[in-house]
PDB file of C-alpha atoms and ligand atoms in Angstrom:
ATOM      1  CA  UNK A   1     123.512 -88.417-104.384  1.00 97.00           C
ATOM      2  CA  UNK A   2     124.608 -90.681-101.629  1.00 98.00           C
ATOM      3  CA  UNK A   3     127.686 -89.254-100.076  1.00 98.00           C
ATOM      4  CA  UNK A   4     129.586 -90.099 -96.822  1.00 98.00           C
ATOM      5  CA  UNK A   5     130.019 -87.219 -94.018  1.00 98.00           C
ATOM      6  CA  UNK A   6     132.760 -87.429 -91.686  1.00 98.00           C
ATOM      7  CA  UNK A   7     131.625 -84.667 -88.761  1.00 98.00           C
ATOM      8  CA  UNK A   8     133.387 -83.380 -86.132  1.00 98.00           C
ATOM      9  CA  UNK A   9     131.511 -83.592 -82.911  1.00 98.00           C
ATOM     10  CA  UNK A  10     132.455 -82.419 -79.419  1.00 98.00           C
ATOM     11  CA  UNK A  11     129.960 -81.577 -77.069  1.00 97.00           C
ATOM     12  CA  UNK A  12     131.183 -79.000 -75.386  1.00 95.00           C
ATOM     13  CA  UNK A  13     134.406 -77.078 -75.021  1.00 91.00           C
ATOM     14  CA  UNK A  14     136.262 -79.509 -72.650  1.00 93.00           C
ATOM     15  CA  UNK A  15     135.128 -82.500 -74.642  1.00 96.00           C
ATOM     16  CA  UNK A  16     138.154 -83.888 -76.795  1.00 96.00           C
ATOM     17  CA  UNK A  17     135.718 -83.756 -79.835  1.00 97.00           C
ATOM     18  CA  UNK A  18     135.717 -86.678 -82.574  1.00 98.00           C
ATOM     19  CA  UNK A  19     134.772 -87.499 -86.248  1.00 98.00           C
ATOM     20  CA  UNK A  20     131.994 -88.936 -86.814  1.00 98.00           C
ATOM     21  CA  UNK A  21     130.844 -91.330 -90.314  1.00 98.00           C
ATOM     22  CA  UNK A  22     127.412 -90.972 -91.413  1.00 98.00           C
ATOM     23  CA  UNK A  23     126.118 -91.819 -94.353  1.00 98.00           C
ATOM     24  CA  UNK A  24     123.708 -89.533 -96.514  1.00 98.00           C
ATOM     25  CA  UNK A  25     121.606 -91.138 -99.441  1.00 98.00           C
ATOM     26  CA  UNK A  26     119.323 -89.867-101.366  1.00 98.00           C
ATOM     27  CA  UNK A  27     120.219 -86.188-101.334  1.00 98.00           C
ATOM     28  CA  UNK A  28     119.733 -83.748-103.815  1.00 98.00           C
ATOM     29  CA  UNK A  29     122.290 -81.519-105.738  1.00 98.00           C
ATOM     30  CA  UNK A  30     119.950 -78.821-105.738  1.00 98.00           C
ATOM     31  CA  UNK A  31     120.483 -78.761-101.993  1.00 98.00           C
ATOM     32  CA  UNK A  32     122.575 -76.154-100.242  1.00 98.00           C
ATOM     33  CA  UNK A  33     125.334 -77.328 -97.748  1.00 98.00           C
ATOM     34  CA  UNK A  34     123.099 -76.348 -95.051  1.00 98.00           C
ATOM     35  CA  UNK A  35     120.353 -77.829 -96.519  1.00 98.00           C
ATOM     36  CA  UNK A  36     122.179 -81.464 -96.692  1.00 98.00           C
ATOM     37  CA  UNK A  37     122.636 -80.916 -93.133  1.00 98.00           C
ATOM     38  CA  UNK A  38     119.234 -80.141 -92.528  1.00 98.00           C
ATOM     39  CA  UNK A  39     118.341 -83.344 -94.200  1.00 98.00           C
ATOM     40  CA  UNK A  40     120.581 -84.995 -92.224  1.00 98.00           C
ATOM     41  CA  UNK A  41     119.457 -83.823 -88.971  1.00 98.00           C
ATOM     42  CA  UNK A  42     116.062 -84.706 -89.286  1.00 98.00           C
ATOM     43  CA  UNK A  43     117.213 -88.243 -90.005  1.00 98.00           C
ATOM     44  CA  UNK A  44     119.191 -88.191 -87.106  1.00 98.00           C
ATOM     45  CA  UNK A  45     116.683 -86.583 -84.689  1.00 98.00           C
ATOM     46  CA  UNK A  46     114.237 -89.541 -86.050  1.00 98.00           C
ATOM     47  CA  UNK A  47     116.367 -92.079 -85.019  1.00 98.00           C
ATOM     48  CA  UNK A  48     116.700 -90.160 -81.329  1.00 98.00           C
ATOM     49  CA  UNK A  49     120.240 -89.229 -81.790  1.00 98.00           C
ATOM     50  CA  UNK A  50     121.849 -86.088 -81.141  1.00 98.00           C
ATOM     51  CA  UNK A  51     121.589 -83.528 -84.364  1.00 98.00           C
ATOM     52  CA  UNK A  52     124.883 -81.806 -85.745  1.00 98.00           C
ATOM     53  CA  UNK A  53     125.095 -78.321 -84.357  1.00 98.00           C
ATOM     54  CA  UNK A  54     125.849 -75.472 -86.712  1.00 98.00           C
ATOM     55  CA  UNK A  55     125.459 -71.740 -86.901  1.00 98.00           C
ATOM     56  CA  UNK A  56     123.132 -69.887 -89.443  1.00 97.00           C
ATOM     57  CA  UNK A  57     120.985 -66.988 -89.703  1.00 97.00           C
ATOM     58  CA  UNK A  58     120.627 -66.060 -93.374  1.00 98.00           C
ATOM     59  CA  UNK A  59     121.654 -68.275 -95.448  1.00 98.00           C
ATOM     60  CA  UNK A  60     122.463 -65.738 -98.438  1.00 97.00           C
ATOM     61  CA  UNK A  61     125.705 -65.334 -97.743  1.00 98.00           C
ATOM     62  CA  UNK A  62     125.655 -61.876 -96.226  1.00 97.00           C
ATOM     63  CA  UNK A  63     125.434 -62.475 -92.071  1.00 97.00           C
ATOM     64  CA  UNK A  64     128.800 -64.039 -91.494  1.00 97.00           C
ATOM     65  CA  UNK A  65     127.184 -66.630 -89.221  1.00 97.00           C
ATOM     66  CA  UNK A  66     127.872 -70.011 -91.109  1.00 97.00           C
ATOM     67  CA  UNK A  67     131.072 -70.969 -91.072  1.00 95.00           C
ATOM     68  CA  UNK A  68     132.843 -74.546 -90.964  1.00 98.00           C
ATOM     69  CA  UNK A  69     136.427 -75.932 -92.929  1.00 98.00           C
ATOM     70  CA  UNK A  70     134.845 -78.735 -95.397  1.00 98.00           C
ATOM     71  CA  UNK A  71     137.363 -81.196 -97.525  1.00 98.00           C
ATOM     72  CA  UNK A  72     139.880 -78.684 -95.382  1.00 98.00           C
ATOM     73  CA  UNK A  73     139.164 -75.761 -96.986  1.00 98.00           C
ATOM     74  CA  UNK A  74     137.680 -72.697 -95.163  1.00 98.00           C
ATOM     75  CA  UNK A  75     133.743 -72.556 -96.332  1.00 98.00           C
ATOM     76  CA  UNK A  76     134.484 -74.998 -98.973  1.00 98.00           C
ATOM     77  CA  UNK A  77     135.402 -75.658-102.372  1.00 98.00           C
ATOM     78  CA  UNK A  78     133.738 -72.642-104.228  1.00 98.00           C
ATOM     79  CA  UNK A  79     135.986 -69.358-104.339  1.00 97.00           C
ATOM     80  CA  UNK A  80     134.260 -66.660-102.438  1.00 98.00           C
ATOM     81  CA  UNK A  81     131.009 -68.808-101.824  1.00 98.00           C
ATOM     82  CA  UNK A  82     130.029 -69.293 -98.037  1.00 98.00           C
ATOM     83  CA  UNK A  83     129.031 -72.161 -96.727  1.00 98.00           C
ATOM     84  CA  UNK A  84     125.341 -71.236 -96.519  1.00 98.00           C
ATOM     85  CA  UNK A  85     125.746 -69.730-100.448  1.00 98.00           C
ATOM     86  CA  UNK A  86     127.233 -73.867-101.765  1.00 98.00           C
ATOM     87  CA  UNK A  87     125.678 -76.271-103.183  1.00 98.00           C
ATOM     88  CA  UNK A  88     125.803 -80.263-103.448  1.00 98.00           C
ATOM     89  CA  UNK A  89     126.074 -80.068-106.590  1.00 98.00           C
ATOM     90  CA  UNK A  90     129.776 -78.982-106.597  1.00 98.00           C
ATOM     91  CA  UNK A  91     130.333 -82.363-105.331  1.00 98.00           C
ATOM     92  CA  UNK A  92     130.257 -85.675-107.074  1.00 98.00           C
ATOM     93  CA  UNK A  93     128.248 -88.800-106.117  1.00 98.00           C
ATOM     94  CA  UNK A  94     130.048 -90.980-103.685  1.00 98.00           C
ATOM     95  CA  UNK A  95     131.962 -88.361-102.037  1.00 98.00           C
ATOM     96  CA  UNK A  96     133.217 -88.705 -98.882  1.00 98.00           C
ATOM     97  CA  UNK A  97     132.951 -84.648 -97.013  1.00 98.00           C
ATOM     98  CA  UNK A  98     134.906 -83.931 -94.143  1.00 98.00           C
ATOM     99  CA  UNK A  99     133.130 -80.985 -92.086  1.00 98.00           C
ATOM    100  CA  UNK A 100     134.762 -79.222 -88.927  1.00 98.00           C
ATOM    101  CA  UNK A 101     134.791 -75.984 -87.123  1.00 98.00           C
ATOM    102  CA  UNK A 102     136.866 -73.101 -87.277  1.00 98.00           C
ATOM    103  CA  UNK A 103     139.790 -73.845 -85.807  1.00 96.00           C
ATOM    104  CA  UNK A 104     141.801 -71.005 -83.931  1.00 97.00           C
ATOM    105  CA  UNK A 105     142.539 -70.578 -79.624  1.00 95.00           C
ATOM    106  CA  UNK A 106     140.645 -67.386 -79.977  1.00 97.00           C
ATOM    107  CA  UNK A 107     137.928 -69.464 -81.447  1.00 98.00           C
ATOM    108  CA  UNK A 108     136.999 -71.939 -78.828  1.00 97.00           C
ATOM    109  CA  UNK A 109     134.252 -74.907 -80.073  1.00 97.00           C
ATOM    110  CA  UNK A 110     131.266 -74.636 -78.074  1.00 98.00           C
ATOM    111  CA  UNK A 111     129.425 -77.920 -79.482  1.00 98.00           C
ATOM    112  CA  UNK A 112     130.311 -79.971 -83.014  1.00 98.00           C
ATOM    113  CA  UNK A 113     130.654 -77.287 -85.722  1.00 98.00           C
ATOM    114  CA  UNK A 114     129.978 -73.905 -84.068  1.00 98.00           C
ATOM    115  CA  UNK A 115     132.943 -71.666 -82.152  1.00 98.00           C
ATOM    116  CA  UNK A 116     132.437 -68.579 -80.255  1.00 98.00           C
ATOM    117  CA  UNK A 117     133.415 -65.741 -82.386  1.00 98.00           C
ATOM    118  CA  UNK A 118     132.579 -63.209 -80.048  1.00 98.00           C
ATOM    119  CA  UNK A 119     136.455 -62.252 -79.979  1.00 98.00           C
ATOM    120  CA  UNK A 120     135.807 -60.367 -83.016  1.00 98.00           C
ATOM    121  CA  UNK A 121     132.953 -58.726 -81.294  1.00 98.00           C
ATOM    122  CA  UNK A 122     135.585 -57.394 -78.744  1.00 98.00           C
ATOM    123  CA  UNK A 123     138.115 -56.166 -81.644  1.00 98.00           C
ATOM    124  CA  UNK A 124     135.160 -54.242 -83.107  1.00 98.00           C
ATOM    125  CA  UNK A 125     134.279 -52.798 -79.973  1.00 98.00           C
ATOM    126  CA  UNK A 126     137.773 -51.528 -79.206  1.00 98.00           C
ATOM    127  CA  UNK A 127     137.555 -48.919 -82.355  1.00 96.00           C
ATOM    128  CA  UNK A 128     134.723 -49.817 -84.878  1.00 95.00           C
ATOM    129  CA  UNK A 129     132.991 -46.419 -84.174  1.00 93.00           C
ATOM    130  CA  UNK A 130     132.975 -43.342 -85.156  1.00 92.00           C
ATOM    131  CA  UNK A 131     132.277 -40.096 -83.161  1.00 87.00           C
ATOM    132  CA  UNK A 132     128.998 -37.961 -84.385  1.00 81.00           C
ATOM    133  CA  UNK A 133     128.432 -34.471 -83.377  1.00 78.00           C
ATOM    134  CA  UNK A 134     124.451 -34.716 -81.728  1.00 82.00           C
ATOM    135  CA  UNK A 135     122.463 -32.657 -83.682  1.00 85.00           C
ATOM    136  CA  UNK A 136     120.318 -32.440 -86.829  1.00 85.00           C
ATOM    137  CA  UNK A 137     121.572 -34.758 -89.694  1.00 80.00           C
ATOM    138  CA  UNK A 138     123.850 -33.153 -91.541  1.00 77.00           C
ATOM    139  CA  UNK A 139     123.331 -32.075 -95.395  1.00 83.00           C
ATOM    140  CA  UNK A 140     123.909 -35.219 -97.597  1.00 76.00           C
ATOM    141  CA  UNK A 141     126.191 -33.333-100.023  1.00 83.00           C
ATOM    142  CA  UNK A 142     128.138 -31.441 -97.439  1.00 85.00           C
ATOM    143  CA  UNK A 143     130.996 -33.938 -96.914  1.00 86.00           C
ATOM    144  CA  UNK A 144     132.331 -34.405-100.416  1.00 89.00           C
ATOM    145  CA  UNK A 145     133.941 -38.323-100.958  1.00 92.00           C
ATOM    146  CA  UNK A 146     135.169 -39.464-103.854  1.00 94.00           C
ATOM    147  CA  UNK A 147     134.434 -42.143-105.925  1.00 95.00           C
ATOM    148  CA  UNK A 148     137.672 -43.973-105.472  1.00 96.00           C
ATOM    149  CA  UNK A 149     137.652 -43.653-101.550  1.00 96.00           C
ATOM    150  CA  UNK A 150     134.214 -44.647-101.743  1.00 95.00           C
ATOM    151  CA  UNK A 151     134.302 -47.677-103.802  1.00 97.00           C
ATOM    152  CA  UNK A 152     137.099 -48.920-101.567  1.00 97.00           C
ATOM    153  CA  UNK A 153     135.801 -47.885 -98.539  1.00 98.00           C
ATOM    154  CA  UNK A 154     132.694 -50.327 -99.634  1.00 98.00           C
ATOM    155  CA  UNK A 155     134.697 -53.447-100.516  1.00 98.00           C
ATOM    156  CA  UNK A 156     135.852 -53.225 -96.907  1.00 98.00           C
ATOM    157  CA  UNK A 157     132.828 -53.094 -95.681  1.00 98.00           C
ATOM    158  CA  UNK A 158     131.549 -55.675 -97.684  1.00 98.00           C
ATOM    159  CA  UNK A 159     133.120 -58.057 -94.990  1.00 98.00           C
ATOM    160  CA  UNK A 160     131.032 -60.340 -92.929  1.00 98.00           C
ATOM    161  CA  UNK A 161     132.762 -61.129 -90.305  1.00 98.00           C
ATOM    162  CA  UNK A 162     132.592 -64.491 -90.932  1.00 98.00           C
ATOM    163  CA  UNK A 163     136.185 -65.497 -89.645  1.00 98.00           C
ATOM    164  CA  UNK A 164     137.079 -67.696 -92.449  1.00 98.00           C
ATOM    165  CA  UNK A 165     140.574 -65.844 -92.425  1.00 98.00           C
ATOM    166  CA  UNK A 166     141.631 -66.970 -89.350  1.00 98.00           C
ATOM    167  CA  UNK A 167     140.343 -70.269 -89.678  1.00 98.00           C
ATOM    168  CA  UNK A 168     142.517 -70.757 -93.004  1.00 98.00           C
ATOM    169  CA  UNK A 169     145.443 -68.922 -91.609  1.00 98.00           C
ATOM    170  CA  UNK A 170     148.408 -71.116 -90.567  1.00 97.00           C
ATOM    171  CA  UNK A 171     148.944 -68.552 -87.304  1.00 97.00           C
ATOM    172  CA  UNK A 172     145.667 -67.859 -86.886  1.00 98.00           C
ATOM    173  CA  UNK A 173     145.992 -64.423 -87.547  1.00 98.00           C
ATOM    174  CA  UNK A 174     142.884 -61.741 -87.959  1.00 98.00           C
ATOM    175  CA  UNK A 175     144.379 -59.084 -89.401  1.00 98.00           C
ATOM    176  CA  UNK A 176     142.451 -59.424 -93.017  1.00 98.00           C
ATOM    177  CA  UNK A 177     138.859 -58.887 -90.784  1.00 98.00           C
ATOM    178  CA  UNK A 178     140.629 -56.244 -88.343  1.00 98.00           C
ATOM    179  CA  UNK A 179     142.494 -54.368 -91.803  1.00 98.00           C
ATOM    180  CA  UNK A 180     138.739 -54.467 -93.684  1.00 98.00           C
ATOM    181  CA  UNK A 181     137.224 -53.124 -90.459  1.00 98.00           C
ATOM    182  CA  UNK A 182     139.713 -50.623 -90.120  1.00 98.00           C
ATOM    183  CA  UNK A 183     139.855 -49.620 -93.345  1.00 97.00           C
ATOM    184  CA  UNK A 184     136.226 -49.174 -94.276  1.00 96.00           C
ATOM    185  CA  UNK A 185     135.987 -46.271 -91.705  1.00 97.00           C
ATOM    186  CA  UNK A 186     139.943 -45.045 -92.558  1.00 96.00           C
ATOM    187  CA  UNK A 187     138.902 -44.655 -95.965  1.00 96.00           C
ATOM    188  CA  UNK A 188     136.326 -41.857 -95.663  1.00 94.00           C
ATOM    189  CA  UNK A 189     136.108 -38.180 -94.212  1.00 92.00           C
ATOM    190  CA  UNK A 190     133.945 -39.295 -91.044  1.00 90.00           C
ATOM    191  CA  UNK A 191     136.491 -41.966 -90.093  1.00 94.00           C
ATOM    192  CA  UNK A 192     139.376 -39.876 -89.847  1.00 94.00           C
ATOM    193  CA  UNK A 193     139.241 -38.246 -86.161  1.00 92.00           C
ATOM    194  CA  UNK A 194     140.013 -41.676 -84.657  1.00 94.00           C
ATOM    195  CA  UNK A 195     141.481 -42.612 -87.984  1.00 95.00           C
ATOM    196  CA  UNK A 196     145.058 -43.890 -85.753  1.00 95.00           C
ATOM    197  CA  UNK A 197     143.823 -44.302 -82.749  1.00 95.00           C
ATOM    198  CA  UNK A 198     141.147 -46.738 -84.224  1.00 97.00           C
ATOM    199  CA  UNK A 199     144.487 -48.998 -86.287  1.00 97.00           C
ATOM    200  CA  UNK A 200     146.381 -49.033 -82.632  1.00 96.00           C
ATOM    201  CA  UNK A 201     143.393 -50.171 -80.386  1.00 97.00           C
ATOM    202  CA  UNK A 202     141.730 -52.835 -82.722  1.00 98.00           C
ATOM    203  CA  UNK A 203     145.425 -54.247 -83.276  1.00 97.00           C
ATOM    204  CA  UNK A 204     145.960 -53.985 -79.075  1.00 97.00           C
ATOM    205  CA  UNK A 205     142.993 -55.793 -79.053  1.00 98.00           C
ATOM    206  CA  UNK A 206     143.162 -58.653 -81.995  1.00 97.00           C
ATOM    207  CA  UNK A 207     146.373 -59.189 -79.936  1.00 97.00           C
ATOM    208  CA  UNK A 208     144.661 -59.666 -76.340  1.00 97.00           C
ATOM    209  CA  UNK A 209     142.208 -61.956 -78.181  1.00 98.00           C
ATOM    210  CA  UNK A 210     145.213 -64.549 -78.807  1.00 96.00           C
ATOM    211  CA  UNK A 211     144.839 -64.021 -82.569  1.00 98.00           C
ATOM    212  CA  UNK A 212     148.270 -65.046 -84.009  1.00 96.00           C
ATOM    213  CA  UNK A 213     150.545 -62.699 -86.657  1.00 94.00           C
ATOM    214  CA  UNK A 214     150.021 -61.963 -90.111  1.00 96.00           C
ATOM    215  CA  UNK A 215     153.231 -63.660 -91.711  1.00 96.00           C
ATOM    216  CA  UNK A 216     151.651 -63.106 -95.456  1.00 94.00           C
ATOM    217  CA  UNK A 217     151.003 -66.674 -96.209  1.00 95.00           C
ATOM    218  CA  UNK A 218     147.813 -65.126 -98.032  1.00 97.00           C
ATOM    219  CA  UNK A 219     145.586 -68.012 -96.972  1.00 97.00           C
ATOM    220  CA  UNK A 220     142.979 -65.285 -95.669  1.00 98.00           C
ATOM    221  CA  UNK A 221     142.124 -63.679 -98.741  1.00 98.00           C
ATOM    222  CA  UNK A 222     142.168 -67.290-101.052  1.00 98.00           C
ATOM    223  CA  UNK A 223     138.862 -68.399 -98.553  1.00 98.00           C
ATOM    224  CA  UNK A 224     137.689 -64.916 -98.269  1.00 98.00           C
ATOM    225  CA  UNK A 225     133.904 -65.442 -99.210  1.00 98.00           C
ATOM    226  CA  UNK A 226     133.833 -61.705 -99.856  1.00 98.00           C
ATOM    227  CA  UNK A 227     137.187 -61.235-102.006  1.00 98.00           C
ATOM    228  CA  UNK A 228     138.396 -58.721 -99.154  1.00 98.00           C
ATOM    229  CA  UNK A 229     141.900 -57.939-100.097  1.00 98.00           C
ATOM    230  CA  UNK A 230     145.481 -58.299 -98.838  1.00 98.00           C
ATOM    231  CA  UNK A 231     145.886 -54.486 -99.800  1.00 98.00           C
ATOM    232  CA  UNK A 232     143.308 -53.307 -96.699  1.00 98.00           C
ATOM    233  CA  UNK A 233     146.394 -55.150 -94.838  1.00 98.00           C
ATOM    234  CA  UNK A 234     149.091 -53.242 -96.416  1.00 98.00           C
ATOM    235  CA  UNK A 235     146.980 -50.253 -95.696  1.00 98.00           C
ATOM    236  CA  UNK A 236     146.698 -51.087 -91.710  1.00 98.00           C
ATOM    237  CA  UNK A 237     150.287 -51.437 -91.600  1.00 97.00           C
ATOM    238  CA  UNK A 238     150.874 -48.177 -92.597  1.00 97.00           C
ATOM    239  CA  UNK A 239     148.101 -46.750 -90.468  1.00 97.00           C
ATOM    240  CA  UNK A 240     149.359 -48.393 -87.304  1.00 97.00           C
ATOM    241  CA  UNK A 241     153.389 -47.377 -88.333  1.00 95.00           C
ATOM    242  CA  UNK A 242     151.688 -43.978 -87.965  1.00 94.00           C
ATOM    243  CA  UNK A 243     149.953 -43.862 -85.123  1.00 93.00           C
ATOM    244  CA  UNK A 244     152.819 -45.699 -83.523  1.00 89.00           C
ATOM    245  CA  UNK A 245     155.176 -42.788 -84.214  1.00 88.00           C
ATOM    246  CA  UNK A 246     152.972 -40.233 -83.566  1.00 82.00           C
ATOM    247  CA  UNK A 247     152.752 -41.793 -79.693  1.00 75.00           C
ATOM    248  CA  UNK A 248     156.524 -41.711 -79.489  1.00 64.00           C
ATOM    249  CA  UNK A 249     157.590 -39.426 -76.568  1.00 58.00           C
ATOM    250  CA  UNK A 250     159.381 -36.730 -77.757  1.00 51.00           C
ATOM    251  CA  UNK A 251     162.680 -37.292 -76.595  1.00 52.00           C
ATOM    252  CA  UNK A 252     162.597 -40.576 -78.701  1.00 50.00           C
ATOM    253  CA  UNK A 253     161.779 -38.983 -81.591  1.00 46.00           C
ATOM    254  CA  UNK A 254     165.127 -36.779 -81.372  1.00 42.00           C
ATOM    255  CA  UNK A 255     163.544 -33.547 -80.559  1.00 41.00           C
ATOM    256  CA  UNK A 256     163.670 -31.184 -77.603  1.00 36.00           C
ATOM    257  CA  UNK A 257     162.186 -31.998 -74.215  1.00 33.00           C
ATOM    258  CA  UNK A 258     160.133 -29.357 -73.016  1.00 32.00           C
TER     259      UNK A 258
HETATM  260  S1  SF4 B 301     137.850 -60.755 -94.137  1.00 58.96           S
HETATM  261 FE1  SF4 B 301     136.628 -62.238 -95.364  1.00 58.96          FE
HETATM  262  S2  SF4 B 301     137.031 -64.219 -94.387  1.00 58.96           S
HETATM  263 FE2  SF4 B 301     137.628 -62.643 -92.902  1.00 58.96          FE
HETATM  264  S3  SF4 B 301     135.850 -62.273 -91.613  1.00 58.96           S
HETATM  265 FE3  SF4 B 301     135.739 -60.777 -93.316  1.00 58.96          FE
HETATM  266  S4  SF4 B 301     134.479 -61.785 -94.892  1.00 58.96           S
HETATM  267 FE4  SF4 B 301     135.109 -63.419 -93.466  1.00 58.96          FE
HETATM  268  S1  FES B 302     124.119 -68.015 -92.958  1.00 58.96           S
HETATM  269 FE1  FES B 302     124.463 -65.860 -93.284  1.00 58.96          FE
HETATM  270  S2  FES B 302     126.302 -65.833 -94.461  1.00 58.96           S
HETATM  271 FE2  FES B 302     125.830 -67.961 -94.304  1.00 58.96          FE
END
């Protein structure tokens, strides 16, 4: 295939950032996206010039690490395919690809295609736990979970914190990575101590982050490489609406003082 890549490169944060035309014979459909850019890399560091920086670790589609907006379109033109997981051959010959970073404030670009996502590192940290008596391991069977609970509980988890969502939400909103990282603890028996607290803190803290609203444009879950749902949102809603009357002093919540 001989296709024509127009790449955003900025070399650092403060750098306006630009798109870039290169052209890219000779390359295989069999290729994966990252591949292609591998390819063209090496041609570029031949010629002495400056290869494209992008994140990657392993390239199955399970670390969250890749992550660019190609043709526009949060990890690309395959439905809940990551970047890393495509392959040329869902384009055509002659193609011209546009390829950019994420693009979100609470996402800043740190050089051509790769953005600090370490925001969701913070929102994780603020109630992504759970609290473990110390002690021997308790009996596998003693805490009883259903199937439902646990089959949702795992599509949850089954995001990768890849922050495709935000990039393909008009407001830049996170709350389809906060909701799935919420809910995947919510959802079972050792998750519910902190069950509230955890939906008001990782909200508080998507907030800080300068993540925008959720408006339900539904944006997040069309890219979602791991078909995480708009329910989990629905279902943080109704956790936070909780544990934000439950904090109500009591003389707000019309009962006695005292
Ligand atoms: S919800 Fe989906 S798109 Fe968002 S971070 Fe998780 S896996 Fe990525
Ligand atoms: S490199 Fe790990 S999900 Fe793409």
């Amino acid at each position: 295939m001989k296709l024509t890549l127009r790449v955003w490169r900025q070399q650092h944060a403060r750098d306006e950032g630009r798109l870039v035309s290169y052209e890219a014979a000779d390359i295989s459909p069999d290729l994966s996206f990252l591949e292609m850019l591998d390819v063209v890399n090496e041609r570029l560091i031949a010629k002495g010039e400056d290869p494209i920086a992008f994140d990657h670790d392993c390239r199955e589609g399970i670390c969250g690490t890749c992550g660019m907006v190609i043709n526009g379109v949060a990890h690309g033109p395959r439905p809940s395919t990551t970047a890393c997981q495509l392959h040329m051959r869902s384009f055509k010959d002659g193609d011209t690809i546009t390829i950019e970073p994420w693009r979100a404030r609470a996402f800043p670009v740190i050089k051509d295609l790769v953005v600090d996502r370490s925001a969701f590192d913070r929102i994780i940290a603020a109630g992504g736990f759970i609290s473990a008596p110390t002690g021997c391991a308790p009996e596998g069977n003693a805490i009883h979970v259903s199937k439902e609970k646990a089959d949702r509980a795992m599509d949850a988890a089954a995001c990768i914190g890849c922050g495709a969502c935000v990039a393909a939400c008009p407001n830049a909103s996170a709350m389809l990575f906060t909701a799935a990282k919420v809910s995947h603890l919510g959802l079972v028996p050792q998750g519910q101590p902190e069950r509230y607290a955890r939906a008001r803190k990782m909200v508080a803290a998507m907030d800080e982050e300068g993540f925008g609203s959720c408006t339900n444009h539904g944006e997040c879950e069309a890219v979602c490489p791991k078909d995480i749902s708009l329910e989990f949102i629905a279902r943080l809603n109704r956790d936070y609406f909780k544990a934000a009357l439950a904090e109500r002093p009591a003389s707000n919540r019309g009962e006695g003082v005292g």
